[in-house]
Amino acid sequence: MTDAPQKTFTLTNDQTGESTKLPILDGNDGPSVIDVRRLYGQLGHFTYDPGFRATGSCDSALTYIDGEQGILLHRGYAIEDLAARSDYMEVCYLLLHGELPTGDQKTLFESTITHHTMVHDQINNFFRGFRRDAHPMAIMCGVVGALSAFYHDHTDVNSAEDRLISAHRLIAKMPTIAAMAYKYSCGQPFMYPRNDLGYAANFLHMTFGVPAESSEPDPILARAMDKIFILHADHEQNASTSTVRIAGSSGANPYAVIAAGIASLWGPAHGGANEAVLSMLDEIGDKSRINEFVKKAKDPDDSFRLMGFGHRVYKNFDPRAKIMKETADEVLDLMGMSDPRLELARELERIALEDDYFVQRKLYPNVDFYSGIILKAMGFPTEMFTVLFAMARTVGWISQWKEMMENPDGIFRPRQLYTGHKHRPFVDLPKR
Ligand code: ACO
């Protein structure tokens, strides 16, 4: 983005005839933006855009999405190439540092992450405070937020070194905490990380391994898991990432900031959708009932929506959904499973994509549509789906936070269109 804008946009108040020229800023790709930062000072108006449908909240060099074409790039690299030819550790390095690592850089990065995989032993006590049936996302919000109490040696948000150490700690410890949340819910002992395994394989080991048996995670499953992590690594300024940036803009510590991101991700309109897709497929139950549910989704008086369909930015296929669909086939083949939900999902997708309602509104399957089916086949309970999303997205959140902190723009403080009472006299209790 250039600092010296050559183009301007003239805005005129039709009532007063007052006008002002607003700079137009060009990014390296995608639509230009009209810089309204000085608008209030010049014309005395704020802009109004609840839901941020047309508002760029920051500049960022991490991730680019072209929603019309179904393109997703991280630091310029296509998600299809990263999923097929890279691995999650490389994608983490790429997001954090801006370039793909060389062989030596990759080895060092992997060993740094590995070095941080264990959590402080006192954290075990934290888990025991939760009910066994607690939702693992509730546990994640609590435990990740509490990490700052354990690692306050390096939480100076103004130090580049501390920011990087916190990033490494978060990327390394999220799988350990996620696996502990799972183990706690089934009453099994926590498994220590195994630093001889790769990131995804170690996570499978901590989740599905038991101390009484020695078992090796299946390398094909570990590769599928790794691919799922890549597909969820970052997605520019979505709700949880914006939450992370807003929380971080106050100077809050990175663990508190990531806990805020986890809370935002939890909702069914965002990361909770993969859990909701599976519940929806179970509720539909049989192909013969698909039309009934499609009709409900189209009814403006019914709040039901086809979960896993639609996206604020993609008005074409979500490129991640295509890869996820292929991965679902691979995983089910490997497991020798045939999940009737996969058949149901395929048929639902076919019917919806031929329906005028979905075609006109450009509603396509999103990344969550097939991910739940794969995760179920791998043995994860439904409540863990959003946890896995949070784990994989941690690198995106922390990279976005790091980018913001390297070039701070002050606290995020949106304005409002006030619709409440004007000033009115206070009435004492006996007179009300
Ligand atoms: N099923 C039925 N209708 C839908 C759906 C859906 N899944 N999604 C959008 N629509 C309709 C809306 O009712 C609206 O119709 P209208 O113009 O007649 O009023 C129109 O399409 C536009 O919808 P908006 O809500 O304005 O779209 P928005 O960009 O705000 O919402 C969202 C995007 C939240 C993802 C929405 O599509 C949705 O709720 N999808 C289901 C939940 C889901 O899968 N979320 C995961 C998103 S991906 C992620 O977070 C990783």
Coordinates of C-alpha atoms and ligand atoms in Angstrom, one line a residue:
M1 CA 0.0 0.0 0.0
T2 CA 1.3 3.5 -0.9
D3 CA 1.4 6.2 1.7
A4 CA 1.1 9.0 -0.8
P5 CA -2.3 8.5 -2.5
Q6 CA -2.6 9.8 -6.0
K7 CA -6.3 9.2 -6.4
T8 CA -9.1 10.9 -4.4
F9 CA -12.8 10.4 -4.0
T10 CA -15.0 13.5 -3.6
L11 CA -17.8 13.3 -1.1
T12 CA -20.5 16.0 -1.1
N13 CA -23.2 16.7 1.4
D14 CA -26.3 17.3 -0.7
Q15 CA -27.9 19.5 2.0
T16 CA -25.1 21.9 2.7
G17 CA -23.1 21.6 -0.5
E18 CA -19.9 21.0 1.6
S19 CA -17.5 18.6 0.0
T20 CA -14.3 16.9 0.9
K21 CA -11.7 14.9 -1.1
L22 CA -10.9 11.5 0.5
P23 CA -7.7 9.6 -0.4
I24 CA -8.1 6.3 -2.3
L25 CA -5.5 3.8 -1.2
D26 CA -4.5 0.9 -3.5
G27 CA -3.5 -2.5 -2.0
N28 CA -1.4 -5.0 -4.0
D29 CA -4.6 -6.8 -5.0
G30 CA -8.3 -6.6 -4.5
P31 CA -10.5 -3.5 -4.3
S32 CA -9.0 -0.1 -3.4
V33 CA -10.3 1.6 -0.2
I34 CA -11.5 5.1 0.5
D35 CA -9.6 6.4 3.5
V36 CA -12.2 8.0 5.8
R37 CA -9.9 8.6 8.8
R38 CA -10.1 12.4 8.6
L39 CA -13.8 12.5 7.6
Y40 CA -15.1 13.4 11.0
G41 CA -12.7 16.2 11.4
Q42 CA -13.5 17.5 7.9
L43 CA -17.3 17.1 7.7
G44 CA -18.4 16.1 11.2
H45 CA -19.8 12.7 10.1
F46 CA -18.8 9.2 11.0
T47 CA -19.3 6.3 8.5
Y48 CA -21.9 3.7 9.3
D49 CA -21.2 0.0 8.6
P50 CA -22.4 -2.3 11.3
G51 CA -21.1 -5.9 10.6
F52 CA -18.2 -4.3 8.7
R53 CA -19.7 -5.4 5.3
A54 CA -17.7 -2.7 3.5
T55 CA -15.0 -1.7 5.9
G56 CA -11.3 -2.5 5.9
S57 CA -10.3 -2.4 9.5
C58 CA -6.5 -2.7 9.0
D59 CA -3.8 -3.3 6.4
S60 CA -2.3 -6.7 6.3
A61 CA 0.2 -8.6 4.2
L62 CA -0.7 -12.1 5.5
T63 CA -3.7 -13.4 3.6
Y64 CA -5.6 -12.5 0.5
I65 CA -9.0 -13.7 -0.5
D66 CA -10.8 -13.1 -3.8
G67 CA -14.3 -14.2 -2.8
E68 CA -15.7 -13.8 -6.3
Q69 CA -13.0 -16.1 -7.9
G70 CA -12.7 -18.5 -4.9
I71 CA -9.0 -17.7 -4.4
L72 CA -7.1 -17.9 -1.0
L73 CA -3.4 -17.0 -0.8
H74 CA -1.1 -16.9 2.2
R75 CA 1.8 -14.5 1.7
G76 CA 1.1 -14.9 -2.0
Y77 CA 1.0 -18.8 -2.1
A78 CA -2.2 -20.5 -3.2
I79 CA -3.9 -22.7 -0.5
E80 CA -4.1 -25.5 -3.1
D81 CA -0.3 -25.5 -3.4
L82 CA 0.3 -25.2 0.3
A83 CA -2.1 -28.1 1.1
A84 CA -0.6 -30.4 -1.6
R85 CA 3.1 -29.5 -1.4
S86 CA 3.8 -28.0 2.0
D87 CA 3.1 -28.9 5.6
Y88 CA 1.6 -27.1 8.6
M89 CA 5.0 -26.2 10.2
E90 CA 6.1 -24.6 7.0
V91 CA 2.8 -22.7 6.7
C92 CA 3.2 -21.5 10.4
Y93 CA 6.6 -20.2 9.5
L94 CA 5.4 -18.6 6.4
L95 CA 2.6 -16.8 8.2
L96 CA 4.8 -15.7 11.1
H97 CA 7.8 -14.6 9.1
G98 CA 6.5 -13.8 5.6
E99 CA 8.6 -16.4 3.6
L100 CA 8.8 -20.1 3.2
P101 CA 11.6 -21.5 5.4
T102 CA 14.9 -22.9 4.0
G103 CA 15.8 -26.4 5.1
D104 CA 17.8 -25.1 8.0
Q105 CA 15.2 -22.5 9.1
K106 CA 12.5 -25.3 9.0
T107 CA 14.6 -27.6 11.2
L108 CA 15.3 -24.8 13.7
F109 CA 11.6 -23.8 13.7
E110 CA 10.4 -27.3 14.3
S111 CA 12.8 -27.9 17.1
T112 CA 11.8 -24.5 18.7
I113 CA 8.1 -25.5 18.6
T114 CA 8.9 -29.0 19.9
H115 CA 10.9 -27.4 22.7
H116 CA 7.7 -25.7 24.0
T117 CA 5.1 -28.6 23.6
M118 CA 4.8 -29.4 27.4
V119 CA 2.7 -27.2 29.6
H120 CA 3.5 -26.2 33.2
D121 CA 2.6 -29.1 35.5
Q122 CA 0.3 -26.9 37.6
I123 CA -2.0 -26.5 34.5
N124 CA -3.2 -30.1 35.2
N125 CA -4.9 -28.7 38.3
F126 CA -6.8 -26.3 36.2
F127 CA -8.5 -29.1 34.3
R128 CA -9.6 -30.8 37.5
G129 CA -11.7 -27.7 38.3
F130 CA -14.0 -28.3 35.3
R131 CA -16.9 -30.7 35.2
R132 CA -16.1 -33.8 33.2
D133 CA -18.9 -32.9 30.8
A134 CA -17.7 -29.4 30.2
H135 CA -17.6 -28.3 26.5
P136 CA -13.9 -28.5 25.5
M137 CA -14.2 -25.0 24.0
A138 CA -15.1 -23.7 27.5
I139 CA -12.0 -25.4 28.8
M140 CA -9.9 -23.9 25.9
C141 CA -11.1 -20.4 26.7
G142 CA -10.3 -20.8 30.4
V143 CA -7.0 -22.6 30.1
V144 CA -5.5 -20.6 27.2
G145 CA -6.5 -17.3 29.0
A146 CA -4.8 -18.6 32.1
L147 CA -1.5 -19.3 30.3
S148 CA -0.3 -15.7 30.9
A149 CA -0.3 -16.6 34.7
F150 CA 2.2 -19.3 33.9
Y151 CA 4.4 -17.6 31.3
H152 CA 4.6 -14.0 32.5
D153 CA 8.4 -14.1 32.0
H154 CA 7.9 -13.2 28.3
T155 CA 4.7 -11.2 27.9
D156 CA 6.1 -7.7 27.2
V157 CA 3.9 -7.0 24.1
N158 CA 6.3 -4.2 23.1
S159 CA 9.3 -6.6 22.8
A160 CA 9.7 -8.3 19.5
E161 CA 11.5 -11.2 21.2
D162 CA 8.8 -11.7 23.7
R163 CA 6.1 -11.6 21.0
L164 CA 7.9 -14.3 19.1
I165 CA 8.4 -16.5 22.2
S166 CA 4.7 -16.2 23.0
A167 CA 3.8 -17.1 19.4
H168 CA 6.0 -20.2 19.6
R169 CA 4.6 -21.2 23.0
L170 CA 1.0 -20.8 21.8
I171 CA 1.5 -22.8 18.6
A172 CA 3.4 -25.5 20.5
K173 CA 1.0 -25.8 23.5
M174 CA -2.4 -25.6 21.8
P175 CA -2.3 -29.3 20.7
T176 CA -1.2 -30.3 24.2
I177 CA -4.1 -28.4 25.8
A178 CA -6.6 -29.5 23.2
A179 CA -5.6 -33.2 23.7
M180 CA -5.8 -32.7 27.5
A181 CA -9.4 -31.3 27.2
Y182 CA -10.3 -34.4 25.2
K183 CA -8.7 -36.8 27.7
Y184 CA -10.3 -35.1 30.6
S185 CA -13.8 -35.6 29.1
C186 CA -13.2 -39.3 28.7
G187 CA -11.6 -39.8 32.1
Q188 CA -8.3 -41.0 30.6
P189 CA -4.9 -39.9 31.8
F190 CA -3.2 -37.0 30.1
M191 CA -0.5 -38.0 27.6
Y192 CA 2.8 -36.2 27.5
P193 CA 3.9 -34.9 24.1
R194 CA 6.3 -37.0 22.1
N195 CA 8.9 -34.7 20.6
D196 CA 10.1 -37.4 18.1
L197 CA 6.8 -37.0 16.2
G198 CA 5.7 -34.3 13.8
Y199 CA 3.1 -31.7 14.9
A200 CA 0.0 -33.5 13.7
A201 CA 1.2 -37.0 14.6
N202 CA 2.1 -35.8 18.1
F203 CA -1.4 -34.4 18.4
L204 CA -3.0 -37.7 17.4
H205 CA -0.7 -39.5 19.9
M206 CA -1.7 -37.2 22.7
T207 CA -5.4 -37.5 21.8
F208 CA -5.8 -41.2 21.0
G209 CA -2.8 -42.8 22.7
V210 CA -2.9 -44.4 26.2
P211 CA 0.0 -44.9 28.5
A212 CA -0.7 -48.6 28.9
E213 CA 0.0 -49.3 25.2
S214 CA 2.7 -48.2 22.8
S215 CA 1.2 -47.2 19.4
E216 CA 2.3 -45.2 16.5
P217 CA -0.1 -42.7 14.8
D218 CA -1.0 -43.7 11.3
P219 CA 1.2 -41.6 9.0
I220 CA -1.6 -41.2 6.4
L221 CA -4.0 -40.0 9.1
A222 CA -1.3 -37.7 10.4
R223 CA -0.9 -36.2 6.9
A224 CA -4.7 -35.7 6.6
M225 CA -4.7 -34.0 10.0
D226 CA -1.8 -31.8 8.9
K227 CA -3.7 -30.8 5.8
I228 CA -6.8 -29.9 7.9
F229 CA -4.5 -27.7 10.0
I230 CA -3.2 -26.0 6.9
L231 CA -6.7 -25.4 5.6
H232 CA -7.6 -23.6 8.8
A233 CA -4.4 -21.7 9.4
D234 CA -5.6 -18.2 8.6
H235 CA -8.4 -16.4 6.8
E236 CA -7.8 -12.7 6.9
Q237 CA -10.1 -10.4 8.9
N238 CA -12.9 -12.8 10.0
A239 CA -14.8 -12.4 13.3
S240 CA -12.3 -14.2 15.5
T241 CA -9.2 -12.6 13.9
S242 CA -10.8 -9.1 14.2
T243 CA -11.6 -10.0 17.9
V244 CA -7.9 -10.9 18.4
R245 CA -6.8 -7.6 16.8
I246 CA -9.3 -5.6 18.9
A247 CA -8.4 -7.3 22.1
G248 CA -4.7 -6.9 21.3
S249 CA -5.0 -3.2 20.4
S250 CA -5.4 -2.4 24.1
G251 CA -2.0 -3.9 24.8
A252 CA -3.5 -7.1 26.4
N253 CA -1.1 -10.1 26.7
P254 CA -1.1 -12.6 23.8
Y255 CA -2.7 -15.4 25.8
A256 CA -5.7 -13.3 26.8
V257 CA -5.9 -12.1 23.2
I258 CA -6.0 -15.7 21.8
A259 CA -8.5 -16.7 24.5
A260 CA -10.7 -13.9 23.1
G261 CA -10.3 -15.3 19.6
I262 CA -11.3 -18.8 20.8
A263 CA -14.5 -17.3 22.4
S264 CA -15.4 -15.6 19.1
L265 CA -14.7 -18.7 17.0
W266 CA -17.0 -20.8 19.2
G267 CA -20.3 -19.5 17.7
P268 CA -22.2 -21.5 15.1
A269 CA -22.0 -18.7 12.5
H270 CA -18.2 -19.1 12.6
G271 CA -16.0 -22.0 13.8
G272 CA -18.9 -23.8 15.5
A273 CA -20.4 -24.5 12.1
N274 CA -18.6 -27.8 11.6
E275 CA -20.2 -29.1 14.8
A276 CA -23.5 -27.7 13.6
V277 CA -23.2 -29.4 10.2
L278 CA -22.9 -32.8 11.7
S279 CA -25.9 -32.2 14.0
M280 CA -27.8 -31.0 10.9
L281 CA -26.9 -34.1 8.9
D282 CA -28.0 -36.3 11.8
E283 CA -31.2 -34.4 12.1
I284 CA -31.9 -34.8 8.4
G285 CA -31.1 -38.5 8.8
D286 CA -32.1 -39.7 5.3
K287 CA -31.9 -38.5 1.7
S288 CA -35.6 -38.5 1.5
R289 CA -35.8 -35.6 4.0
I290 CA -33.3 -33.3 2.2
N291 CA -36.0 -31.3 0.3
E292 CA -37.9 -30.7 3.6
F293 CA -34.8 -29.1 5.1
V294 CA -33.9 -27.2 2.0
K295 CA -37.4 -25.7 2.1
K296 CA -36.9 -24.8 5.8
A297 CA -33.6 -23.1 4.9
K298 CA -35.3 -21.0 2.2
D299 CA -38.2 -20.0 4.4
P300 CA -37.7 -16.3 5.5
D301 CA -39.9 -17.0 8.6
D302 CA -37.7 -20.0 9.7
S303 CA -34.4 -19.3 11.4
F304 CA -33.0 -22.6 10.1
R305 CA -30.0 -22.2 7.8
L306 CA -28.1 -24.9 5.9
M307 CA -25.0 -25.2 8.1
G308 CA -21.7 -25.3 6.2
F309 CA -23.3 -23.2 3.4
G310 CA -22.6 -19.6 2.6
H311 CA -19.8 -17.2 3.5
R312 CA -19.4 -13.5 4.0
V313 CA -16.6 -13.3 1.5
Y314 CA -16.8 -16.3 -0.8
K315 CA -19.4 -15.8 -3.4
N316 CA -18.0 -18.7 -5.3
F317 CA -16.7 -22.1 -4.1
D318 CA -14.6 -21.9 -0.9
P319 CA -11.3 -23.3 -2.2
R320 CA -10.8 -25.0 1.2
A321 CA -14.1 -26.9 0.8
K322 CA -12.9 -28.6 -2.4
I323 CA -9.7 -29.8 -0.7
M324 CA -11.7 -30.9 2.3
K325 CA -14.1 -32.9 0.2
E326 CA -11.2 -34.8 -1.4
T327 CA -9.6 -35.3 2.0
A328 CA -12.9 -36.8 3.3
D329 CA -12.8 -39.4 0.5
E330 CA -9.2 -40.2 1.3
V331 CA -9.7 -40.6 5.0
L332 CA -12.9 -42.7 4.7
D333 CA -11.1 -45.0 2.2
L334 CA -8.2 -45.4 4.5
M335 CA -10.4 -46.1 7.5
G336 CA -12.4 -48.6 5.3
M337 CA -15.5 -46.7 6.4
S338 CA -18.6 -45.6 4.5
D339 CA -20.3 -42.9 6.5
P340 CA -23.9 -42.4 5.3
R341 CA -23.5 -38.8 6.4
L342 CA -21.0 -38.3 3.5
E343 CA -23.5 -39.6 1.0
L344 CA -26.1 -37.3 2.6
A345 CA -23.8 -34.3 2.5
R346 CA -23.0 -34.9 -1.2
E347 CA -26.6 -35.2 -2.1
L348 CA -27.5 -32.1 -0.1
E349 CA -24.7 -30.2 -1.8
R350 CA -26.0 -31.3 -5.2
I351 CA -29.6 -30.4 -4.5
A352 CA -28.7 -27.0 -3.0
L353 CA -26.4 -26.0 -5.8
E354 CA -29.2 -26.6 -8.3
D355 CA -31.7 -24.6 -6.3
D356 CA -32.4 -21.0 -7.5
Y357 CA -32.4 -19.7 -3.9
F358 CA -28.8 -20.8 -3.3
V359 CA -27.6 -20.0 -6.8
Q360 CA -29.0 -16.4 -6.7
R361 CA -27.5 -15.8 -3.3
K362 CA -24.2 -17.4 -4.3
L363 CA -24.3 -19.8 -1.3
Y364 CA -21.7 -22.6 -1.7
P365 CA -20.4 -25.1 0.7
N366 CA -17.7 -23.6 3.0
V367 CA -14.7 -25.2 4.7
D368 CA -16.9 -26.6 7.5
F369 CA -19.3 -28.6 5.3
Y370 CA -17.0 -31.6 4.9
S371 CA -14.6 -31.2 7.8
G372 CA -16.9 -32.7 10.4
I373 CA -17.3 -35.9 8.5
I374 CA -13.5 -36.3 8.3
L375 CA -13.0 -35.6 11.9
K376 CA -15.7 -38.0 12.9
A377 CA -14.1 -40.7 10.8
M378 CA -10.8 -40.1 12.6
G379 CA -12.5 -40.7 15.9
F380 CA -13.0 -37.1 17.3
P381 CA -16.2 -36.5 19.2
T382 CA -18.3 -33.6 17.7
E383 CA -17.5 -31.2 20.6
M384 CA -13.8 -31.4 19.6
F385 CA -14.3 -30.1 16.1
T386 CA -14.2 -26.4 16.9
V387 CA -11.3 -27.0 19.3
L388 CA -9.3 -28.4 16.3
F389 CA -10.2 -25.3 14.3
A390 CA -9.0 -23.1 17.2
M391 CA -5.7 -25.0 17.4
A392 CA -5.0 -24.7 13.7
R393 CA -6.1 -21.0 13.6
T394 CA -3.8 -20.0 16.5
V395 CA -1.0 -19.4 14.1
G396 CA -3.2 -17.1 12.0
W397 CA -4.4 -15.2 15.1
I398 CA -0.9 -14.8 16.6
S399 CA 0.6 -13.8 13.2
Q400 CA -2.1 -11.1 12.7
W401 CA -1.6 -9.9 16.3
K402 CA 2.2 -9.8 15.7
E403 CA 1.8 -7.9 12.5
M404 CA -0.5 -5.4 14.3
M405 CA 1.9 -5.0 17.2
E406 CA 4.9 -4.4 14.8
N407 CA 3.1 -1.4 13.4
P408 CA 0.6 -0.3 16.1
D409 CA -2.3 2.0 15.2
G410 CA -3.6 2.7 18.7
I411 CA -6.6 1.2 20.3
F412 CA -9.5 0.0 18.1
R413 CA -12.5 2.2 19.0
P414 CA -15.5 2.1 16.6
R415 CA -18.1 4.8 16.8
Q416 CA -21.9 4.4 16.7
L417 CA -25.2 5.8 15.5
Y418 CA -27.0 6.5 18.8
T419 CA -30.7 5.5 18.9
G420 CA -31.4 5.8 22.6
H421 CA -33.0 8.6 24.7
K422 CA -31.7 12.1 24.6
H423 CA -30.7 13.5 28.0
R424 CA -33.7 13.4 30.4
P425 CA -34.2 14.4 34.0
F426 CA -33.6 11.7 36.6
V427 CA -36.8 10.7 38.5
D428 CA -36.4 9.6 42.2
L429 CA -37.6 6.1 43.1
P430 CA -40.8 7.1 45.0
K431 CA -42.0 9.1 42.0
R432 CA -41.5 6.4 39.3
Ligands
ACO1 N1 -28.8 -21.2 4.5 C1 -29.9 -20.5 4.0 N2 -29.8 -19.2 3.7 C2 -28.7 -18.6 3.9 C3 -27.5 -19.2 4.4 C4 -27.6 -20.6 4.7 N3 -26.5 -21.2 5.2 N4 -26.5 -18.3 4.4 C5 -27.0 -17.1 4.0 N5 -28.3 -17.3 3.6 C6 -29.2 -16.3 3.0 C7 -29.7 -15.3 4.0 O1 -30.9 -15.7 4.7 C8 -29.8 -14.1 3.2 O2 -31.0 -14.2 2.5 P1 -31.9 -12.9 2.1 O3 -31.1 -12.1 1.2 O4 -33.1 -13.4 1.5 O5 -32.2 -12.2 3.4 C9 -28.7 -14.2 2.2 O6 -28.4 -15.6 2.1 C10 -27.4 -13.4 2.6 O7 -27.1 -13.9 3.9 P2 -26.3 -13.0 5.0 O8 -26.7 -13.5 6.4 O9 -26.5 -11.6 4.7 O10 -24.8 -13.4 4.7 P3 -23.6 -13.1 5.7 O11 -22.5 -12.9 4.8 O12 -24.0 -12.2 6.7 O13 -23.5 -14.5 6.4 C11 -22.7 -16.7 7.1 C12 -22.5 -15.4 6.2 C13 -22.9 -16.2 8.6 C14 -21.6 -17.6 7.0 C15 -24.0 -17.3 6.7 O14 -23.9 -17.7 5.3 C16 -24.4 -18.5 7.5 O15 -25.0 -18.3 8.6 N6 -24.0 -19.8 7.1 C17 -24.3 -20.9 7.9 C18 -23.3 -21.0 9.1 C19 -21.9 -21.5 8.6 O16 -21.7 -22.4 7.8 N7 -20.9 -20.7 9.1 C20 -19.5 -21.0 8.7 C21 -18.8 -19.9 8.0 S1 -17.2 -20.3 7.4 C22 -16.3 -20.2 8.8 O17 -16.5 -19.4 9.7 C23 -15.1 -21.0 8.9

